[in-house]
Each structure stands twice: as C-alpha cells, then as structure tokens.
C-alpha cells in the first residue's frame, strides 16, 4: 500500500460518503446505550458526521493513520472469514480509538466498537473487513460528536492550578 496525499483524500471521501450507512449505526448505538445507562443521548445528523470527518482528515498526522486503517479494512478479506476474525477486530478497535481521540474517549471508542460490531453484519458480497470498518467509524465518531451530557459539563475532578 502506498499512502499519498491523494490516497488520504480518497479514503476521506469514502468515509464521508458513507454517512448514510454510519450515521444510522451511530444513532442505534446511542439509543441502545442511552437506554442501558438510563440517560438521554442526542442523535447524530449526517452533517455533524461529515463535519467531524473533515476535522479528522484536516489533521494530517491523524488523517494518514486513519486513512491507512480504513484502506486496509476496506480491502481485507479472509476465505471463510473466521480465520481473519482477530485481525479485523484488532484493526476495527484501533481505528475506533484513533478517531475517538484522547482518554477517556479513546477507551470508550474501543469498547463501543465491540458493541457496534455486534450490530453490524456485512453482506455476502462485501469483504470481511467492511462491517468492522463501519462499526469502527460509528464507534469512533460517535465519541467525538456532542450529545452525551457528561462530556458537555465541567469535570468535578479538575484541580485549579492556583490552589
């Protein structure tokens, strides 16, 4: 694989153009997790998703890594799928974490990937990595997009440097 600026742009476009697939997964995951944790979570719009994709891919160092994992998962296929189970899970989890950002969102992105991955099943004509890619995009971007109340309040654990 050769990653060029053009290839990164191609992967960005693919991720952006997948809003119609990824956003419903994000909203299903948010609805389910909101119910489990008894909290209201705002749904995500396609424009919010696309805006976050643009932000991720505007950061060149982040973009090249995200693009590489997206490209690998898009192309990854394993005969009879099951023997490749570990590699697509590993790449999906890492992609979700990379997109989600720093701690604690990084770990939440990884955990949410596994939850989303249980909900997403690719078609018979898709490569094995595509459903993991879609779950990873949903998990990572849903962490970045506002809507969880706890991320929109000031943490009670911050310590004032003046004290």
JSON list of C-alpha atoms in Angstrom, two decimals:
[
{"chain": "A", "resi": 1, "resn": "UNK", "atom": "CA", "xyz": [0.00, 0.00, 0.00]},
{"chain": "A", "resi": 2, "resn": "UNK", "atom": "CA", "xyz": [1.26, 3.43, -0.88]},
{"chain": "A", "resi": 3, "resn": "UNK", "atom": "CA", "xyz": [-0.24, 6.29, 1.11]},
{"chain": "A", "resi": 4, "resn": "UNK", "atom": "CA", "xyz": [-0.12, 9.60, -0.68]},
{"chain": "A", "resi": 5, "resn": "UNK", "atom": "CA", "xyz": [-2.00, 12.81, -0.08]},
{"chain": "A", "resi": 6, "resn": "UNK", "atom": "CA", "xyz": [-4.33, 11.74, -2.89]},
{"chain": "A", "resi": 7, "resn": "UNK", "atom": "CA", "xyz": [-4.95, 8.35, -1.28]},
{"chain": "A", "resi": 8, "resn": "UNK", "atom": "CA", "xyz": [-5.74, 10.00, 2.05]},
{"chain": "A", "resi": 9, "resn": "UNK", "atom": "CA", "xyz": [-8.25, 12.22, 0.22]},
{"chain": "A", "resi": 10, "resn": "UNK", "atom": "CA", "xyz": [-9.77, 9.16, -1.44]},
{"chain": "A", "resi": 11, "resn": "UNK", "atom": "CA", "xyz": [-10.23, 7.43, 1.91]},
{"chain": "A", "resi": 12, "resn": "UNK", "atom": "CA", "xyz": [-11.67, 10.62, 3.41]},
{"chain": "A", "resi": 13, "resn": "UNK", "atom": "CA", "xyz": [-14.20, 10.79, 0.59]},
{"chain": "A", "resi": 14, "resn": "UNK", "atom": "CA", "xyz": [-15.18, 7.15, 1.13]},
{"chain": "A", "resi": 15, "resn": "UNK", "atom": "CA", "xyz": [-15.66, 7.76, 4.87]},
{"chain": "A", "resi": 16, "resn": "UNK", "atom": "CA", "xyz": [-17.64, 10.96, 4.21]},
{"chain": "A", "resi": 17, "resn": "UNK", "atom": "CA", "xyz": [-19.79, 9.31, 1.54]},
{"chain": "A", "resi": 18, "resn": "UNK", "atom": "CA", "xyz": [-20.64, 6.50, 3.97]},
{"chain": "A", "resi": 19, "resn": "UNK", "atom": "CA", "xyz": [-22.65, 8.87, 6.20]},
{"chain": "A", "resi": 20, "resn": "UNK", "atom": "CA", "xyz": [-25.88, 7.19, 5.10]},
{"chain": "A", "resi": 21, "resn": "UNK", "atom": "CA", "xyz": [-24.57, 3.86, 6.46]},
{"chain": "A", "resi": 22, "resn": "UNK", "atom": "CA", "xyz": [-22.57, 5.02, 9.50]},
{"chain": "A", "resi": 23, "resn": "UNK", "atom": "CA", "xyz": [-24.96, 7.59, 10.99]},
{"chain": "A", "resi": 24, "resn": "UNK", "atom": "CA", "xyz": [-27.83, 5.09, 11.49]},
{"chain": "A", "resi": 25, "resn": "UNK", "atom": "CA", "xyz": [-25.37, 2.77, 13.27]},
{"chain": "A", "resi": 26, "resn": "UNK", "atom": "CA", "xyz": [-24.25, 5.67, 15.48]},
{"chain": "A", "resi": 27, "resn": "UNK", "atom": "CA", "xyz": [-27.84, 6.51, 16.36]},
{"chain": "A", "resi": 28, "resn": "UNK", "atom": "CA", "xyz": [-28.77, 2.89, 17.07]},
{"chain": "A", "resi": 29, "resn": "UNK", "atom": "CA", "xyz": [-25.75, 2.54, 19.36]},
{"chain": "A", "resi": 30, "resn": "UNK", "atom": "CA", "xyz": [-26.51, 5.83, 21.13]},
{"chain": "A", "resi": 31, "resn": "UNK", "atom": "CA", "xyz": [-30.14, 4.87, 21.61]},
{"chain": "A", "resi": 32, "resn": "UNK", "atom": "CA", "xyz": [-29.24, 1.42, 22.97]},
{"chain": "A", "resi": 33, "resn": "UNK", "atom": "CA", "xyz": [-26.51, 2.69, 25.30]},
{"chain": "A", "resi": 34, "resn": "UNK", "atom": "CA", "xyz": [-28.69, 5.56, 26.47]},
{"chain": "A", "resi": 35, "resn": "UNK", "atom": "CA", "xyz": [-31.37, 3.06, 27.42]},
{"chain": "A", "resi": 36, "resn": "UNK", "atom": "CA", "xyz": [-28.85, 0.82, 29.21]},
{"chain": "A", "resi": 37, "resn": "UNK", "atom": "CA", "xyz": [-27.31, 3.73, 31.16]},
{"chain": "A", "resi": 38, "resn": "UNK", "atom": "CA", "xyz": [-30.67, 5.48, 31.63]},
{"chain": "A", "resi": 39, "resn": "UNK", "atom": "CA", "xyz": [-29.55, 8.74, 30.01]},
{"chain": "A", "resi": 40, "resn": "UNK", "atom": "CA", "xyz": [-30.75, 10.79, 27.09]},
{"chain": "A", "resi": 41, "resn": "UNK", "atom": "CA", "xyz": [-28.26, 10.91, 24.24]},
{"chain": "A", "resi": 42, "resn": "UNK", "atom": "CA", "xyz": [-28.72, 13.22, 21.28]},
{"chain": "A", "resi": 43, "resn": "UNK", "atom": "CA", "xyz": [-28.89, 11.62, 17.86]},
{"chain": "A", "resi": 44, "resn": "UNK", "atom": "CA", "xyz": [-26.28, 12.48, 15.24]},
{"chain": "A", "resi": 45, "resn": "UNK", "atom": "CA", "xyz": [-27.03, 14.03, 11.86]},
{"chain": "A", "resi": 46, "resn": "UNK", "atom": "CA", "xyz": [-25.23, 13.30, 8.63]},
{"chain": "A", "resi": 47, "resn": "UNK", "atom": "CA", "xyz": [-23.94, 16.88, 8.55]},
{"chain": "A", "resi": 48, "resn": "UNK", "atom": "CA", "xyz": [-22.45, 16.51, 12.05]},
{"chain": "A", "resi": 49, "resn": "UNK", "atom": "CA", "xyz": [-20.78, 13.28, 10.98]},
{"chain": "A", "resi": 50, "resn": "UNK", "atom": "CA", "xyz": [-19.36, 14.80, 7.79]},
{"chain": "A", "resi": 51, "resn": "UNK", "atom": "CA", "xyz": [-18.08, 17.83, 9.71]},
{"chain": "A", "resi": 52, "resn": "UNK", "atom": "CA", "xyz": [-16.20, 15.53, 12.13]},
{"chain": "A", "resi": 53, "resn": "UNK", "atom": "CA", "xyz": [-14.80, 13.52, 9.22]},
{"chain": "A", "resi": 54, "resn": "UNK", "atom": "CA", "xyz": [-13.46, 16.77, 7.79]},
{"chain": "A", "resi": 55, "resn": "UNK", "atom": "CA", "xyz": [-11.90, 17.69, 11.15]},
{"chain": "A", "resi": 56, "resn": "UNK", "atom": "CA", "xyz": [-10.20, 14.30, 11.49]},
{"chain": "A", "resi": 57, "resn": "UNK", "atom": "CA", "xyz": [-8.82, 14.40, 7.97]},
{"chain": "A", "resi": 58, "resn": "UNK", "atom": "CA", "xyz": [-7.67, 18.03, 8.30]},
{"chain": "A", "resi": 59, "resn": "UNK", "atom": "CA", "xyz": [-5.10, 16.86, 10.86]},
{"chain": "A", "resi": 60, "resn": "UNK", "atom": "CA", "xyz": [-2.50, 15.33, 8.53]},
{"chain": "A", "resi": 61, "resn": "UNK", "atom": "CA", "xyz": [-0.82, 13.10, 11.10]},
{"chain": "A", "resi": 62, "resn": "UNK", "atom": "CA", "xyz": [-4.16, 11.73, 12.27]},
{"chain": "A", "resi": 63, "resn": "UNK", "atom": "CA", "xyz": [-5.51, 11.55, 8.72]},
{"chain": "A", "resi": 64, "resn": "UNK", "atom": "CA", "xyz": [-2.74, 9.35, 7.34]},
{"chain": "A", "resi": 65, "resn": "UNK", "atom": "CA", "xyz": [-3.20, 6.81, 10.13]},
{"chain": "A", "resi": 66, "resn": "UNK", "atom": "CA", "xyz": [-6.99, 6.77, 9.85]},
{"chain": "A", "resi": 67, "resn": "UNK", "atom": "CA", "xyz": [-6.73, 6.50, 6.06]},
{"chain": "A", "resi": 68, "resn": "UNK", "atom": "CA", "xyz": [-4.36, 3.53, 6.31]},
{"chain": "A", "resi": 69, "resn": "UNK", "atom": "CA", "xyz": [-6.66, 1.60, 8.63]},
{"chain": "A", "resi": 70, "resn": "UNK", "atom": "CA", "xyz": [-9.72, 2.46, 6.51]},
{"chain": "A", "resi": 71, "resn": "UNK", "atom": "CA", "xyz": [-7.94, 1.28, 3.36]},
{"chain": "A", "resi": 72, "resn": "UNK", "atom": "CA", "xyz": [-6.82, -1.97, 4.97]},
{"chain": "A", "resi": 73, "resn": "UNK", "atom": "CA", "xyz": [-10.28, -2.78, 6.34]},
{"chain": "A", "resi": 74, "resn": "UNK", "atom": "CA", "xyz": [-11.95, -1.92, 3.03]},
{"chain": "A", "resi": 75, "resn": "UNK", "atom": "CA", "xyz": [-9.67, -4.39, 1.25]},
{"chain": "A", "resi": 76, "resn": "UNK", "atom": "CA", "xyz": [-9.38, -7.05, 3.95]},
{"chain": "A", "resi": 77, "resn": "UNK", "atom": "CA", "xyz": [-10.99, -10.36, 3.17]},
{"chain": "A", "resi": 78, "resn": "UNK", "atom": "CA", "xyz": [-10.26, -13.80, 4.50]},
{"chain": "A", "resi": 79, "resn": "UNK", "atom": "CA", "xyz": [-11.51, -17.01, 2.98]},
{"chain": "A", "resi": 80, "resn": "UNK", "atom": "CA", "xyz": [-14.34, -18.32, 5.17]},
{"chain": "A", "resi": 81, "resn": "UNK", "atom": "CA", "xyz": [-13.96, -15.10, 7.27]},
{"chain": "A", "resi": 82, "resn": "UNK", "atom": "CA", "xyz": [-13.48, -16.74, 10.68]},
{"chain": "A", "resi": 83, "resn": "UNK", "atom": "CA", "xyz": [-9.67, -17.18, 10.45]},
{"chain": "A", "resi": 84, "resn": "UNK", "atom": "CA", "xyz": [-9.41, -13.41, 9.92]},
{"chain": "A", "resi": 85, "resn": "UNK", "atom": "CA", "xyz": [-11.62, -12.60, 12.87]},
{"chain": "A", "resi": 86, "resn": "UNK", "atom": "CA", "xyz": [-8.79, -11.36, 15.07]},
{"chain": "A", "resi": 87, "resn": "UNK", "atom": "CA", "xyz": [-7.14, -9.03, 12.56]},
{"chain": "A", "resi": 88, "resn": "UNK", "atom": "CA", "xyz": [-10.33, -7.21, 11.56]},
{"chain": "A", "resi": 89, "resn": "UNK", "atom": "CA", "xyz": [-11.31, -6.88, 15.23]},
{"chain": "A", "resi": 90, "resn": "UNK", "atom": "CA", "xyz": [-7.89, -5.53, 16.09]},
{"chain": "A", "resi": 91, "resn": "UNK", "atom": "CA", "xyz": [-7.91, -3.01, 13.25]},
{"chain": "A", "resi": 92, "resn": "UNK", "atom": "CA", "xyz": [-11.52, -2.00, 13.93]},
{"chain": "A", "resi": 93, "resn": "UNK", "atom": "CA", "xyz": [-10.87, -1.43, 17.62]},
{"chain": "A", "resi": 94, "resn": "UNK", "atom": "CA", "xyz": [-7.76, 0.62, 16.91]},
{"chain": "A", "resi": 95, "resn": "UNK", "atom": "CA", "xyz": [-9.49, 2.68, 14.23]},
{"chain": "A", "resi": 96, "resn": "UNK", "atom": "CA", "xyz": [-12.38, 3.50, 16.59]},
{"chain": "A", "resi": 97, "resn": "UNK", "atom": "CA", "xyz": [-9.92, 4.51, 19.32]},
{"chain": "A", "resi": 98, "resn": "UNK", "atom": "CA", "xyz": [-7.81, 6.61, 16.96]},
{"chain": "A", "resi": 99, "resn": "UNK", "atom": "CA", "xyz": [-10.84, 8.50, 15.70]},
{"chain": "A", "resi": 100, "resn": "UNK", "atom": "CA", "xyz": [-12.32, 8.95, 19.20]},
{"chain": "A", "resi": 101, "resn": "UNK", "atom": "CA", "xyz": [-9.27, 10.82, 20.45]},
{"chain": "A", "resi": 102, "resn": "UNK", "atom": "CA", "xyz": [-7.57, 11.05, 23.81]},
{"chain": "A", "resi": 103, "resn": "UNK", "atom": "CA", "xyz": [-8.55, 9.35, 27.05]},
{"chain": "A", "resi": 104, "resn": "UNK", "atom": "CA", "xyz": [-11.18, 8.61, 28.23]},
{"chain": "A", "resi": 105, "resn": "UNK", "atom": "CA", "xyz": [-12.80, 8.84, 24.79]},
{"chain": "A", "resi": 106, "resn": "UNK", "atom": "CA", "xyz": [-10.17, 6.54, 23.27]},
{"chain": "A", "resi": 107, "resn": "UNK", "atom": "CA", "xyz": [-11.07, 3.66, 25.59]},
{"chain": "A", "resi": 108, "resn": "UNK", "atom": "CA", "xyz": [-14.78, 4.36, 25.18]},
{"chain": "A", "resi": 109, "resn": "UNK", "atom": "CA", "xyz": [-14.29, 4.22, 21.40]},
{"chain": "A", "resi": 110, "resn": "UNK", "atom": "CA", "xyz": [-12.67, 0.80, 21.71]},
{"chain": "A", "resi": 111, "resn": "UNK", "atom": "CA", "xyz": [-15.42, -0.51, 23.96]},
{"chain": "A", "resi": 112, "resn": "UNK", "atom": "CA", "xyz": [-18.14, 0.94, 21.77]},
{"chain": "A", "resi": 113, "resn": "UNK", "atom": "CA", "xyz": [-16.55, -0.65, 18.72]},
{"chain": "A", "resi": 114, "resn": "UNK", "atom": "CA", "xyz": [-17.18, -4.11, 20.15]},
{"chain": "A", "resi": 115, "resn": "UNK", "atom": "CA", "xyz": [-20.78, -3.19, 20.93]},
{"chain": "A", "resi": 116, "resn": "UNK", "atom": "CA", "xyz": [-21.37, -1.71, 17.46]},
{"chain": "A", "resi": 117, "resn": "UNK", "atom": "CA", "xyz": [-19.63, -4.64, 15.79]},
{"chain": "A", "resi": 118, "resn": "UNK", "atom": "CA", "xyz": [-22.25, -6.99, 17.25]},
{"chain": "A", "resi": 119, "resn": "UNK", "atom": "CA", "xyz": [-24.94, -4.93, 15.49]},
{"chain": "A", "resi": 120, "resn": "UNK", "atom": "CA", "xyz": [-23.28, -4.66, 12.05]},
{"chain": "A", "resi": 121, "resn": "UNK", "atom": "CA", "xyz": [-23.17, -7.54, 9.60]},
{"chain": "A", "resi": 122, "resn": "UNK", "atom": "CA", "xyz": [-21.83, -7.20, 6.10]},
{"chain": "A", "resi": 123, "resn": "UNK", "atom": "CA", "xyz": [-23.45, -8.56, 3.01]},
{"chain": "A", "resi": 124, "resn": "UNK", "atom": "CA", "xyz": [-22.31, -11.74, 1.32]},
{"chain": "A", "resi": 125, "resn": "UNK", "atom": "CA", "xyz": [-20.54, -9.77, -1.42]},
{"chain": "A", "resi": 126, "resn": "UNK", "atom": "CA", "xyz": [-18.62, -7.50, 0.97]},
{"chain": "A", "resi": 127, "resn": "UNK", "atom": "CA", "xyz": [-15.08, -8.05, 2.13]},
{"chain": "A", "resi": 128, "resn": "UNK", "atom": "CA", "xyz": [-14.87, -9.32, 5.71]},
{"chain": "A", "resi": 129, "resn": "UNK", "atom": "CA", "xyz": [-13.35, -6.07, 6.97]},
{"chain": "A", "resi": 130, "resn": "UNK", "atom": "CA", "xyz": [-16.12, -3.75, 5.77]},
{"chain": "A", "resi": 131, "resn": "UNK", "atom": "CA", "xyz": [-18.57, -4.44, 8.59]},
{"chain": "A", "resi": 132, "resn": "UNK", "atom": "CA", "xyz": [-15.77, -3.92, 11.13]},
{"chain": "A", "resi": 133, "resn": "UNK", "atom": "CA", "xyz": [-14.87, -0.69, 9.34]},
{"chain": "A", "resi": 134, "resn": "UNK", "atom": "CA", "xyz": [-18.45, 0.58, 9.54]},
{"chain": "A", "resi": 135, "resn": "UNK", "atom": "CA", "xyz": [-18.68, -0.36, 13.23]},
{"chain": "A", "resi": 136, "resn": "UNK", "atom": "CA", "xyz": [-15.33, 1.35, 13.91]},
{"chain": "A", "resi": 137, "resn": "UNK", "atom": "CA", "xyz": [-16.39, 4.55, 12.15]},
{"chain": "A", "resi": 138, "resn": "UNK", "atom": "CA", "xyz": [-19.65, 4.59, 14.10]},
{"chain": "A", "resi": 139, "resn": "UNK", "atom": "CA", "xyz": [-17.91, 3.96, 17.43]},
{"chain": "A", "resi": 140, "resn": "UNK", "atom": "CA", "xyz": [-15.11, 6.46, 16.91]},
{"chain": "A", "resi": 141, "resn": "UNK", "atom": "CA", "xyz": [-17.15, 9.30, 15.51]},
{"chain": "A", "resi": 142, "resn": "UNK", "atom": "CA", "xyz": [-19.98, 8.92, 17.98]},
{"chain": "A", "resi": 143, "resn": "UNK", "atom": "CA", "xyz": [-17.46, 9.64, 20.75]},
{"chain": "A", "resi": 144, "resn": "UNK", "atom": "CA", "xyz": [-16.34, 12.85, 19.03]},
{"chain": "A", "resi": 145, "resn": "UNK", "atom": "CA", "xyz": [-19.79, 14.26, 18.36]},
{"chain": "A", "resi": 146, "resn": "UNK", "atom": "CA", "xyz": [-21.57, 16.04, 21.24]},
{"chain": "A", "resi": 147, "resn": "UNK", "atom": "CA", "xyz": [-24.70, 14.56, 22.72]},
{"chain": "A", "resi": 148, "resn": "UNK", "atom": "CA", "xyz": [-23.59, 12.80, 25.89]},
{"chain": "A", "resi": 149, "resn": "UNK", "atom": "CA", "xyz": [-24.34, 15.07, 28.86]},
{"chain": "A", "resi": 150, "resn": "UNK", "atom": "CA", "xyz": [-21.26, 14.01, 30.81]},
{"chain": "A", "resi": 151, "resn": "UNK", "atom": "CA", "xyz": [-18.98, 15.27, 28.02]},
{"chain": "A", "resi": 152, "resn": "UNK", "atom": "CA", "xyz": [-20.67, 18.67, 28.00]},
{"chain": "A", "resi": 153, "resn": "UNK", "atom": "CA", "xyz": [-20.14, 19.55, 31.64]},
{"chain": "A", "resi": 154, "resn": "UNK", "atom": "CA", "xyz": [-17.05, 20.58, 33.52]},
{"chain": "A", "resi": 155, "resn": "UNK", "atom": "CA", "xyz": [-15.46, 17.64, 35.30]},
{"chain": "A", "resi": 156, "resn": "UNK", "atom": "CA", "xyz": [-15.72, 17.80, 39.07]},
{"chain": "A", "resi": 157, "resn": "UNK", "atom": "CA", "xyz": [-12.19, 16.39, 39.27]},
{"chain": "A", "resi": 158, "resn": "UNK", "atom": "CA", "xyz": [-10.31, 19.28, 37.70]},
{"chain": "A", "resi": 159, "resn": "UNK", "atom": "CA", "xyz": [-7.88, 20.94, 40.10]},
{"chain": "A", "resi": 160, "resn": "UNK", "atom": "CA", "xyz": [-7.36, 24.70, 39.87]},
{"chain": "A", "resi": 161, "resn": "UNK", "atom": "CA", "xyz": [-3.63, 25.41, 39.39]},
{"chain": "A", "resi": 162, "resn": "UNK", "atom": "CA", "xyz": [-3.93, 28.39, 41.73]},
{"chain": "A", "resi": 163, "resn": "UNK", "atom": "CA", "xyz": [-4.84, 26.24, 44.75]}
]
